[in-house]
Structure formats: structure tokens, C-alpha cells
Coordinates of C-alpha atoms and ligand atoms in Angstrom, one line a residue:
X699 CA 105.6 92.8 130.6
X700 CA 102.3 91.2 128.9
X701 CA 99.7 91.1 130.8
X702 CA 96.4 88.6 130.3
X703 CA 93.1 90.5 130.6
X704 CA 89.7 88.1 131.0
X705 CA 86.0 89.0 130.8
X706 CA 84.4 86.6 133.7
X707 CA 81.2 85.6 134.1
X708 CA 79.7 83.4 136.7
X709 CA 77.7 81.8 134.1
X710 CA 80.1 80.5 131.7
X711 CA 80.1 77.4 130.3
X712 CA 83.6 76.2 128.5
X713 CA 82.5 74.4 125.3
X714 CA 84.6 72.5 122.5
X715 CA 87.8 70.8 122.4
X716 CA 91.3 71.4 123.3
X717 CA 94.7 69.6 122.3
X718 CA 97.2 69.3 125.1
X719 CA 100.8 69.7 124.3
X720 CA 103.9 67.8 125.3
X721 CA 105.3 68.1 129.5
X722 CA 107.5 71.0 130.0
X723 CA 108.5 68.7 132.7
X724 CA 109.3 65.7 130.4
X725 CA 111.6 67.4 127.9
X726 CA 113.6 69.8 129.6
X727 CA 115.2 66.4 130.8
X728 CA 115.3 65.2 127.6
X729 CA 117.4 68.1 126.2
X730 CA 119.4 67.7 128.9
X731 CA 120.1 64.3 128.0
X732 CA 121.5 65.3 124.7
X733 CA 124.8 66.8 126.3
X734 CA 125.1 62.9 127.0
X735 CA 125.6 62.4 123.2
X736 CA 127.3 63.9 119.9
X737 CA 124.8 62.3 118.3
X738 CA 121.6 63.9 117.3
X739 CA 118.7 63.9 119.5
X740 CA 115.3 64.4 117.6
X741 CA 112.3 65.5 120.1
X742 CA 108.5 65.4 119.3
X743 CA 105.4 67.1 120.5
X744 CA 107.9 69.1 122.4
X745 CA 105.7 71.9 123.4
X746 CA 106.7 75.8 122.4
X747 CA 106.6 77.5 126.0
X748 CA 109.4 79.8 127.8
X749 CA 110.8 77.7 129.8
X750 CA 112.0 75.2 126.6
X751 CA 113.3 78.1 125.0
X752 CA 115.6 79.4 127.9
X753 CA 117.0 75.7 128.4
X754 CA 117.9 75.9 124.7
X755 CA 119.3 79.0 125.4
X756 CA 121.7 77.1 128.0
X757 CA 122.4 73.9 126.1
X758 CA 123.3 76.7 123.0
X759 CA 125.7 78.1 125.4
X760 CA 127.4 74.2 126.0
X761 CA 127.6 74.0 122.1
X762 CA 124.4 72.3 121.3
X763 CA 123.3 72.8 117.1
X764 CA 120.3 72.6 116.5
X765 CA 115.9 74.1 116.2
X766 CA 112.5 73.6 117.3
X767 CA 110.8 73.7 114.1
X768 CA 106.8 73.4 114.8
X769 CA 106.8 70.7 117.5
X770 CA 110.0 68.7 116.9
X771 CA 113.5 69.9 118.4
X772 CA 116.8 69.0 116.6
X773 CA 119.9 68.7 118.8
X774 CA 123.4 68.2 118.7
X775 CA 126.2 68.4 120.9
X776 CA 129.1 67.3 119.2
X777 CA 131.9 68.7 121.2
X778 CA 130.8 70.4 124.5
X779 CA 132.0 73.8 124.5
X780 CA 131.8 75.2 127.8
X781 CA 130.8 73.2 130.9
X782 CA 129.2 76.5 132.6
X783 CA 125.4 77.0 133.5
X784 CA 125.5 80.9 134.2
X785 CA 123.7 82.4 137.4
X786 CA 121.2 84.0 135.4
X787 CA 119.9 81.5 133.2
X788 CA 119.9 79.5 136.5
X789 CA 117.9 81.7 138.3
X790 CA 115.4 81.5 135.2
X791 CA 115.0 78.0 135.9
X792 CA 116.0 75.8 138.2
X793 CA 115.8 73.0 136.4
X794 CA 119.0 74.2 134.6
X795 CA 120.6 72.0 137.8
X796 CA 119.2 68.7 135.1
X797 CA 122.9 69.9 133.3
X798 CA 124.8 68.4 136.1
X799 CA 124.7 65.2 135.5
X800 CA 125.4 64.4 131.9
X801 CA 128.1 67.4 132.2
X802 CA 130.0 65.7 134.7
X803 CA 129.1 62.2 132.9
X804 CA 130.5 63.6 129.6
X805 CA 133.4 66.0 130.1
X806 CA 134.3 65.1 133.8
X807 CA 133.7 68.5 134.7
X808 CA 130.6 71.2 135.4
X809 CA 130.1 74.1 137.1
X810 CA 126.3 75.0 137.8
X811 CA 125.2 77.9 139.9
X812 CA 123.4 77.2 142.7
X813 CA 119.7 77.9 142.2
X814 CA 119.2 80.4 145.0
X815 CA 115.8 81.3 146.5
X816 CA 112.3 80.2 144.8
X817 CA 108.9 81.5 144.5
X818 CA 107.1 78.1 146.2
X819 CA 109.3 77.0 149.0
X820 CA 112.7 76.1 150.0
X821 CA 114.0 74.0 147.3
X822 CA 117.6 72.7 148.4
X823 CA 119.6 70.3 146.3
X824 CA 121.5 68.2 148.4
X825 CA 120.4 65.1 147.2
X826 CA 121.4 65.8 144.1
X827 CA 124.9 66.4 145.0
X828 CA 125.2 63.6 147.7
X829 CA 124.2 61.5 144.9
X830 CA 126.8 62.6 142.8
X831 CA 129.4 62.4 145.0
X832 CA 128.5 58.8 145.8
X833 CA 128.7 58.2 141.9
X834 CA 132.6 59.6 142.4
X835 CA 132.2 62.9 141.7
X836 CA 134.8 65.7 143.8
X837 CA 131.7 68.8 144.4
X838 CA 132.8 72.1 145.9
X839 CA 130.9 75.1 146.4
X840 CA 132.2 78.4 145.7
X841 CA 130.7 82.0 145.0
X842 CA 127.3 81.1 145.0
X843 CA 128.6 77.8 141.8
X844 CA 128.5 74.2 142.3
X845 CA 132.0 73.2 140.6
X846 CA 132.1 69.3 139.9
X847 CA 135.2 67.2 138.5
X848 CA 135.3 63.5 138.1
X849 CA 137.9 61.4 135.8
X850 CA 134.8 58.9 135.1
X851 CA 131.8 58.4 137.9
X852 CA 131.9 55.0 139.0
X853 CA 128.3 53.3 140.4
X854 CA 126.8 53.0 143.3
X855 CA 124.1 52.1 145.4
X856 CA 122.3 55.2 146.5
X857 CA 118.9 55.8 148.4
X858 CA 117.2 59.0 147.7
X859 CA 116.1 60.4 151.7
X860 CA 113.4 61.9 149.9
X861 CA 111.7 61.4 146.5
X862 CA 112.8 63.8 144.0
X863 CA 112.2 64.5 140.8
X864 CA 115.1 66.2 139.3
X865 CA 117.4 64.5 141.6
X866 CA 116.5 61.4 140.3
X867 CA 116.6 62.1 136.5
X868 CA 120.1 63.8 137.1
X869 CA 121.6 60.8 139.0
X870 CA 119.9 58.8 136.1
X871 CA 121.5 60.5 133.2
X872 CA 124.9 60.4 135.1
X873 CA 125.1 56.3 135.7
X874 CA 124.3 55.9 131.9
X875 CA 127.9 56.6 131.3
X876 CA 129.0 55.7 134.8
X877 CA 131.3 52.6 135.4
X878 CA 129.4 49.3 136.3
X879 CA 126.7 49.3 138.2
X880 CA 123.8 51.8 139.9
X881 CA 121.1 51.0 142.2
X882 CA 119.1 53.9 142.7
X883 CA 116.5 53.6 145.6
X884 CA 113.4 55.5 146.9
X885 CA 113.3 56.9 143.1
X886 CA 110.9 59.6 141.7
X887 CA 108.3 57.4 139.5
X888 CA 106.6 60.3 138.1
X889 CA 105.8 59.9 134.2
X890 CA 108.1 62.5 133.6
X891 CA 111.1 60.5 135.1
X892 CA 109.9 57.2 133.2
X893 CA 109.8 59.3 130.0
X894 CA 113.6 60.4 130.1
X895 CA 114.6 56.6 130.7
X896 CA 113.2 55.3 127.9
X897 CA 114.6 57.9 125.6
X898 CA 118.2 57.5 127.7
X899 CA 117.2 53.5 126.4
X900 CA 116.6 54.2 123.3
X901 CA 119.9 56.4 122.9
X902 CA 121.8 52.8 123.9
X903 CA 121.4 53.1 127.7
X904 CA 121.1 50.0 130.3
X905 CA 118.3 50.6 132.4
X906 CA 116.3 47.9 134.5
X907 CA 113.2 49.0 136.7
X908 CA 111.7 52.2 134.6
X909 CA 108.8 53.8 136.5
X910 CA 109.4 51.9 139.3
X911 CA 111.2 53.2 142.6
X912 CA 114.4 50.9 142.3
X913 CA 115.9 51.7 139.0
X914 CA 118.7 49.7 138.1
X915 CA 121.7 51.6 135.5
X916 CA 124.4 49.4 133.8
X917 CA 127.0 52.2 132.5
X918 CA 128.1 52.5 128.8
X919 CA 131.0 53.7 127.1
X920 CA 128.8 56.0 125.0
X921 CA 125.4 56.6 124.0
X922 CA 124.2 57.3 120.7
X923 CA 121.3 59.7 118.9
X924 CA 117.6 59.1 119.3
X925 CA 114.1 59.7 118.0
X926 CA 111.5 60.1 120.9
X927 CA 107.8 61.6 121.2
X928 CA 107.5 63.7 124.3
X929 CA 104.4 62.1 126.9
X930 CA 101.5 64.6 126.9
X931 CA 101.5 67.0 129.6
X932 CA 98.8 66.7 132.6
X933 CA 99.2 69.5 134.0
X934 CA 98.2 71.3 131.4
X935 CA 95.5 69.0 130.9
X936 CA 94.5 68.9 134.6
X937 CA 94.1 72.7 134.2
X938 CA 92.0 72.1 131.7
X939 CA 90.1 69.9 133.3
X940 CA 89.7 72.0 136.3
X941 CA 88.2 74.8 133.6
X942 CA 85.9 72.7 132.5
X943 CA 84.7 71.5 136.1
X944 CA 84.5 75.2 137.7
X945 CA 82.7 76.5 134.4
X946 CA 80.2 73.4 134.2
X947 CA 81.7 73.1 130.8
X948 CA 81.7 70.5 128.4
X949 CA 84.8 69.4 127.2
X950 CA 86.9 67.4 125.1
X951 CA 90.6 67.2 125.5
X952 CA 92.9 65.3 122.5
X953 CA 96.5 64.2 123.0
X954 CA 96.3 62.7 126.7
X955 CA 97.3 59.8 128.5
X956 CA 94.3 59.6 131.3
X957 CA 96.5 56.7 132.7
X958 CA 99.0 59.3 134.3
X959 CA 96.3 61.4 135.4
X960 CA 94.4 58.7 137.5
X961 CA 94.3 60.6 140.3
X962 CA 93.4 63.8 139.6
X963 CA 91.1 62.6 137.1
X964 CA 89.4 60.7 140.3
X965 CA 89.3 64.1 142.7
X966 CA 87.5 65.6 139.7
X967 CA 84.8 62.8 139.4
X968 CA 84.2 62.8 143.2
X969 CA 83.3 66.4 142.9
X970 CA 80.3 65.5 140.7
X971 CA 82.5 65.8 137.1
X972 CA 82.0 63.5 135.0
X973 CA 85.2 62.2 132.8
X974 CA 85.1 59.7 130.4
X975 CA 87.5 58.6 127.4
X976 CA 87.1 60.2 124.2
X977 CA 88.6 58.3 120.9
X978 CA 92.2 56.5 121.6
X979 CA 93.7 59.9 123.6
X980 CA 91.4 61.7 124.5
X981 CA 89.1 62.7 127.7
X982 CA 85.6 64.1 128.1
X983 CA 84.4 65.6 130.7
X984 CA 80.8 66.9 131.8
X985 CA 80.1 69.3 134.6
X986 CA 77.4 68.7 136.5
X987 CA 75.2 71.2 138.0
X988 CA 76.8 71.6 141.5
X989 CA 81.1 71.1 142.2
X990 CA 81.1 68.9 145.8
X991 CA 83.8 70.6 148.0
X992 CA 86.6 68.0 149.3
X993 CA 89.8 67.4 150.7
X994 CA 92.8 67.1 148.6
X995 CA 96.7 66.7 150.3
X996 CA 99.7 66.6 147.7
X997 CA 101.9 64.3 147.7
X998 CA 104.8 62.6 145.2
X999 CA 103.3 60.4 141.9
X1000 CA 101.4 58.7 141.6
X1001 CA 99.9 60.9 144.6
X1002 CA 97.9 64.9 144.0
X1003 CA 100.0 66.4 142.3
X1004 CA 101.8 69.7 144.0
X1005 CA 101.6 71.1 140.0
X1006 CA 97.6 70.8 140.1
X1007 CA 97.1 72.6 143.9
X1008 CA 96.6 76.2 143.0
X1009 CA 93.9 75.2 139.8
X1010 CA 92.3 72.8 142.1
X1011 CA 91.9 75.5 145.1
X1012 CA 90.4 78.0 142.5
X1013 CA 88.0 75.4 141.4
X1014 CA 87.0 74.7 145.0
X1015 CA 86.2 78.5 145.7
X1016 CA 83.0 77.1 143.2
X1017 CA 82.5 74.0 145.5
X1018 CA 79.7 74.1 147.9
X1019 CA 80.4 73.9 151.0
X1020 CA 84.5 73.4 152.4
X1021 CA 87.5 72.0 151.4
X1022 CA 90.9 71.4 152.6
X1023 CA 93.9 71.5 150.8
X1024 CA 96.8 70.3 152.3
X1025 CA 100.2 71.1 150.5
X1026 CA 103.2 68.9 151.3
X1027 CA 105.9 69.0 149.0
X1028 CA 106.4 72.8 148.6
X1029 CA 106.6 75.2 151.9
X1030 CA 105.3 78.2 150.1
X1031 CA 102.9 77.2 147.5
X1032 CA 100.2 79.0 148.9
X1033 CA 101.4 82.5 146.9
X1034 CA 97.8 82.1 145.0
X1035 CA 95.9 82.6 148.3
X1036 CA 95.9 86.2 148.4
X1037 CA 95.7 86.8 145.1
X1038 CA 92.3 84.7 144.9
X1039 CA 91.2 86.9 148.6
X1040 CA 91.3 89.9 146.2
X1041 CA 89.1 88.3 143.6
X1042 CA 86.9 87.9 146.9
X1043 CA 87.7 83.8 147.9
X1044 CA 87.0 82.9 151.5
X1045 CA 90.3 81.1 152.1
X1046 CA 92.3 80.8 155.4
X1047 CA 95.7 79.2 155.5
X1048 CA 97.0 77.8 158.6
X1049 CA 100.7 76.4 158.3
X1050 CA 100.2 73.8 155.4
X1051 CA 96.8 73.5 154.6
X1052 CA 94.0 76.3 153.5
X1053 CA 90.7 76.0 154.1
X1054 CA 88.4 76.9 151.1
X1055 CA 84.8 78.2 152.1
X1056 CA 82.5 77.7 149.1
X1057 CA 80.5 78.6 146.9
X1058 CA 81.9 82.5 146.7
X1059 CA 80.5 84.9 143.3
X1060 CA 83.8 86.0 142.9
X1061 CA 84.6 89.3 141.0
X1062 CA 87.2 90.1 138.9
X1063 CA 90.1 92.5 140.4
X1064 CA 93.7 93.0 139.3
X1065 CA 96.2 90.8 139.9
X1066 CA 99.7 89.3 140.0
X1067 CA 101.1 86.1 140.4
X1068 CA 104.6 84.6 141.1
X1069 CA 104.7 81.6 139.6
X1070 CA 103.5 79.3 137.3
X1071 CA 100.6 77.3 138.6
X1072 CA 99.9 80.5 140.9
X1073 CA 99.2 82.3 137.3
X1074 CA 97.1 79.5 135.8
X1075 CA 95.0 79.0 138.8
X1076 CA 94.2 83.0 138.7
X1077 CA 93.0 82.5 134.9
X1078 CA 90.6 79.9 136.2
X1079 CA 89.4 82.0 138.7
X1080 CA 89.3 84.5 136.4
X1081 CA 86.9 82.9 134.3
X1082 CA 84.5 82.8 136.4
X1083 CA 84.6 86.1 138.3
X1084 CA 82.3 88.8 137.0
X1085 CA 83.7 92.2 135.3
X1086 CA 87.1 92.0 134.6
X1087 CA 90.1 90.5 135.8
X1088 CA 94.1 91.7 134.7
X1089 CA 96.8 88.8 135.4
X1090 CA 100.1 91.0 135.1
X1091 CA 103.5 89.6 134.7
X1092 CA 101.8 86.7 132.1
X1093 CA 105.7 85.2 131.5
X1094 CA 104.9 83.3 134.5
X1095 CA 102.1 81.4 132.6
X1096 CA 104.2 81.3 129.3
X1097 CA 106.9 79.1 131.2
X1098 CA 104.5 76.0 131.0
X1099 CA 101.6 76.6 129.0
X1100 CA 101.7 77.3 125.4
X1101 CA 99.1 80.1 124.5
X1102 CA 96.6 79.3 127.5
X1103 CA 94.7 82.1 125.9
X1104 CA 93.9 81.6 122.3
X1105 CA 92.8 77.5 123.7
X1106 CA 90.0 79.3 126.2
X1107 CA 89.6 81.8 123.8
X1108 CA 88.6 78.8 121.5
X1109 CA 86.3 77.2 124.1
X1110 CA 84.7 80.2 124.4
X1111 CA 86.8 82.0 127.5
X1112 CA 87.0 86.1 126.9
X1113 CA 90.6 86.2 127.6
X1114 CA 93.0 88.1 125.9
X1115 CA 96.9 89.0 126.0
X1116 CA 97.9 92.6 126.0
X1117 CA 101.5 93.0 125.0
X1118 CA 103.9 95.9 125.5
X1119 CA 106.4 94.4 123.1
X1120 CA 105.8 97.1 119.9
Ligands
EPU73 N1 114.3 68.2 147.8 C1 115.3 68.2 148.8 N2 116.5 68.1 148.3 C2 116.9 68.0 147.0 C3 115.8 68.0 146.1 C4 114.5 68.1 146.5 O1 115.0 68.3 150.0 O2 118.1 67.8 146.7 C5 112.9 68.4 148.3 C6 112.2 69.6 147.8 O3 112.5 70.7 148.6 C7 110.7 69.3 147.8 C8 110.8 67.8 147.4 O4 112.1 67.3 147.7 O5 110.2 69.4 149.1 C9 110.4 67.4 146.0 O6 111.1 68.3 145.1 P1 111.6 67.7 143.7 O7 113.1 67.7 143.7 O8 110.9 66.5 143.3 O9 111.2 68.9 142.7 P2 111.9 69.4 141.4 O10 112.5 68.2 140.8 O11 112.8 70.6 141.7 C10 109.9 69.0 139.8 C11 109.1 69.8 138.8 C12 108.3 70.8 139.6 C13 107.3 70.0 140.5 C14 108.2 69.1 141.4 C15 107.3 68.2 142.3 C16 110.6 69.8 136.9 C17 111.5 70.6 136.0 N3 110.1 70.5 137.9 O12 110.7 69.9 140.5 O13 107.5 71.4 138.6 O14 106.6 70.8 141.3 O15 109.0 68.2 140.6 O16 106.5 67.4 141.6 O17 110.4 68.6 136.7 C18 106.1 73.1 137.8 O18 106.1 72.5 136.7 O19 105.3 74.1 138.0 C19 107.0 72.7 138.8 C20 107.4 73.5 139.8

């Protein structure tokens, strides 16, 4: 397994300018969507990380035709082919449970394993399977699948119990081509979810109340093909961002959209960074001499987000003076903690929150992480540790980030990926 290998240095100063690529979290939805169709689907600024290619991998397996040349992703499903998401490309991902819906919208019929234990917390799916079954759908589970049937899912007025993301883009996609009407309540309004409507618009769908939490779904017959640019990704920009800040760099980041970032981009200013807008999509940002610590809870868009925690706790091991960071949406996002003790952080966790005693010289140790933002926040830390520091099992980082190294590397990070692929 690769692993990344980093040069820190408490003095380092991040310098130059860095595009951000399209959200993971915004087009694994979107190829989802294209099992809605047999027309083609044509994605842009669809970014190349792991996690992109092993949903291919799935939609390949559902008879989906079709590349990712550069930045844009070419899909067809003509005829669906199998209506089975396999355990292990499940397990992969979880967001292989986005198949669901447009399966069962489609063909009538899926049967999706159930995703099993995760890295960051508990992470049941009930709500996307009360919701379906509300739309019509018959759901059994057996040996570990979800099996689903329904002659044609019929709306309804459903209210999420808790805001979700995934539930609410597969209940979407499945009223598209549901009969008459759906009121979804207590929706997701994350930029991610607003992204997939209005490519679900654009491939003929009938939806009222994008971005907001009441999202209104008139069913269609059928949709058709589409053309749609994938929304930049900030999280990958709020790492960056959080890079700059901890290494008192200066920055400029291209391809953004600040207004989904509003609140992280605020956290960031109140601990003495300054950010400011740079050409028509782009941010600047100046460190300033000393990172004020601060207290920071998650919570659902446009709230922290839980995706920005682990970066934002490494950065506050630089903060002087403490912090608090209270995590709400995950039960076991703290998997970074112990990682950053051994790269010598003062952090205590007490149930939900960790207290982050700052400033610390932290110095550079080896390492593992088990997830994604776990990894990325141990490259930040990284950075700034002195001697070196080894990040093994680097496939976590490739999931959502597309060559985090060669972009530091670039702003002047030495960071460095050592492969034992021959
Ligand atoms: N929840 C339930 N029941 C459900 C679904 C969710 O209780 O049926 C709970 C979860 O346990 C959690 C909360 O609701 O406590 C929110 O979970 P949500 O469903 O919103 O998470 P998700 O859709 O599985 C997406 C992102 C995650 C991100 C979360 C929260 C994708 C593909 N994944 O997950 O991204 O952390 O929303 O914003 O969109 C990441 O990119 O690193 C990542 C983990």
C-alpha cells in the first residue's frame, strides 16, 4: 500500500496557488443518477479520485458504457443489466447505498448490501429505507442485502427524522420517476444535494424547492440525458485553506465557490486568517502571525462541516491557547486524535468533544489513518512537524483528494508518495 512521506518544518510557509477539483460528494450522486436514464449523462470537472473510480466500477457492473477522459465522465445505461451492488464494492463505499433509488425507480427491483460497520461512527440507513417504503417500495432484509421490489413507486409526503445527506438525494432520485407527487421534509440542503437536483432538472425532472429543506418532486414518465459541470469541492478547498492557515502561508485557491464555504471560511477569519476573493472563483488567504484558538461544534449545512473537523483540529494544535471541538454528526470521528498524540498534540477527548491545548512544536512520527479526513488532517499536521513524518495506507487520502501531494508539493510542502506498486 502507498504510503505518503513529508519533510515538516515548523517554519513553513505554503506559497502559490492551487486549483480545487470537483466534490467527490457531488458526483458520486450524479453517476448514480444516470441509472435513472438510457440516455447519456456527460459530467464535468468531475475530479479523478478512488472513490469515482470504484462507483464506476459498480454502475459498470449495472451496464453503464461509458469513460472519464481528463475531467469529463461519459455515461450510459441503456438497458440495466443487473440490479445488484455486491458486498464488496459496498463495503468500499457506502455511498454505493445512492444505487437504491433510481434502481428501484427504473427497473422495479435492487438488491444493495447493507453497508456494515464504518470507520467514523454508526452510520444506519433506516431513513433511507423508511423513505422508500413510504414511496411504495416492498424492502426485505436478507444475508446481510437489502432486496427492494416495486411495480412503480407512488409519492408521498415524507419527513426525514434527521437530516441526511444520502438519504435525501436517494429519496430524490426515486420521486423523479415516482407517480404524482413528493413532499420531502426536514431535507439535507447541503450544495451537494442542490447540485444533483439541478442536474435531475436538467435531465427533464420536476423539482420545486432546490436547496431548500422542503423539496417538492412531480414524477415523470422518463428522464432524458444531460450535460452538467460538477460544483467545486470545499472540502478540498477547506483543507487547503486550513494549510495555508496553520503554515502562515499565502495562498491563492482557483475554481471555488466561497458562497458554500461561508462558514468555514468565517472560523478561519476569526482565527486571525485573512480570506479574501481572488478573480471571479477564487480565494486568497493570508496568515497572520499568530492562529487564535476557538471553539468549533459540527453540525448539518449550512453548519461546520463534520468533513472539515479532523483539518481544523490539526490546525488548532498551532492555535494559541485552547479550543474545543465538538463533533455531532459522526460518533467516532475522533480516529485522528491519537494519531496527532503521537506526532506530540495535547488533545483530550471526553465523549463528543476534544479539547485542543495549543500552540504544541509537534514532531514528525509514523503514522496511520483510517479514514479520509483522518488522513488529510495528518498531512496538515505533517507539515508542520519537524523531521519526518510517514502517513501509511495513503488510499484513504486518494478516496477524496486527487494528488494532495504534487498540489503541496507545488506550494512548496516536501511531501512525497512512495509506492509499492512496481
Ligand atoms: N443517519 C441515520 N439514518 C440514516 C442516515 C443517516 O441515522 O438512514 C444519521 C447518520 O448516522 C449521521 C447523520 O444521520 O449521524 C448524517 O449522516 P448522513 O446520512 O448525512 O451522511 P451520509 O449521507 O452517509 C454524507 C457524505 C459524508 C459526510 C456526511 C455528513 C457523501 C457520499 N458522503 O454521508 O462524507 O460526512 O454526508 O455531511 O455525500 C466524506 O466525504 O469524508 C464523508 C464521510
Amino acid at each position: 500500500m502507498d504510503k505518503i512521506r513529508i519533510q515538516g518544518d515548523h517554519a513553513l510557509r505554503l506559497k502559490g496557488e492551487v486549483r480545487i477539483g470537483g466534490a467527490k460528494n457531488a458526483v458520486l450522486p450524479a453517476i448514480a443518477a444516470s441509472l435513472l436514464t438510457s440516455e447519456e449523462v456527460r459530467l464535468g470537472n468531475v475530479p479523478r479520485v478512488k472513490d469515482v473510480f470504484t462507483f464506476l466500477d459498480l454502475v459498470r457492473e449495472m451496464g453503464a458504457v461509458g469513460d472519464l477522459a481528463a475531467n469529463t465522465l461519459s455515461l450510459r445505461v441503456r438497458d440495466l443489466s443487473s440490479d445488484e451492488a455486491a458486498y464488496a464494492l459496498v463495503r468500499a463505499m457506502r455511498a454505493s447505498i445512492l444505487v437504491l433509488g433510481p434502481l428501484l425507480a427504473r427497473h422495479g427491483k435492487a438488491v444493495v448490501a447493507l453497508p456494515g460497520g464504518c470507520a467514523i461512527g454508526s452510520r444506519p440507513i433506516d431513513l433511507h429505507i423508511n423513505g422508500l417504503q413510504r414511496l411504495g417500495a416492498t424492502i426485505s432484509l436478507e444475508h446481510g442485502y437489502i432486496r427492494a421490489s416495486a411495480d412503480r413507486l407512488r409519492g408521498a409526503e415524507i419527513a426525514f427524522e434527521k437530516k441526511t445527506v444520502t438519504g435525501t438525494e436517494n429519496l430524490v432520485m426515486a420521486a423523479t420517476l415516482a407517480e404524482g407527487k413528493t413532499v420531502l421534509s426536514n431535507c439535507a440542503v447541503e450544495p451537494e444535494v442542490s447540485d444533483l437536483c439541478v442536474l435531475l432538472v436538467k435531465m427533464g425532472a420536476r423539482i420545486e424547492g432546490i436547496g431548500e429543506e422542503m423539496i417538492r418532486i412531480s414524477g415523470v414518465a422518463e428522464l432524458g440525458g444531460a450535460f452538467h459541470d460538477i460544483i467545486p469541492d470545499r472540502i478540498e478547498a477547506g483543507t487547503f485553506l486550513a494549510a495555508g492557515g496553520m503554515t502562515r502561508g499565502d495562498l491563492v485557491l482557483t475554481g471555488v465557490r466561497p458562497d458554500h464555504m461561508t462558514t468555514v471560511i468565517e472560523r478561519l477569519r476569526f482565527s486571525g486568517i485573512a480570506i479574501d476573493p481572488a478573480g471571479s472563483d477564487g480565494l486568497h488567504i493570508v496568515a497572520g502571525p499568530v492562529i487564535r484558538p476557538q471553539d468549533i461544534t459540527t453540525s448539518p449545512y449550512p453548519g461546520f462541516p463534520t468533513d472539515m473537523q479532523a483539518q481544523f483540529m490539526a490546525m488548532m494544535t498551532q492555535a494559541e491557547g485552547t479550543s474545543i471541538i465538538t463533533e455531532t454528526i459522526f460518533d467516532r470521528r475522533f480516529g485522528h486524535v491519537n494519531e496527532l498524540l503521537r506526532l506530540g498534540a495535547n488533545i483530550e477527548v471526553a465523549g463528543d468533544k476534544a479539547v485542543v491545548r495549543g500552540k504544541t512544536l509537534l514532531s514528525g512520527a509514523e503514522t496511520i489513518a483510517t479514514d479520509l479526513r483522518a488522513s488529510a488532517c495528518l498531512v496538515l499536521a505533517g507539515l508542520v512537524a519537524s523531521g519526518e513524518t510517514v502517513i501509511n495506507e495513503a488510499e484513504h487520502l486518494d478516496r477524496g483528494y486527487e494528488r494532495i501531494e504534487d498540489k503541496l508539493k507545488a506550494l512548496g510542502a516536501r511531501i512525497e508518495r512512495i509506492s509499492d506498486r512496481k
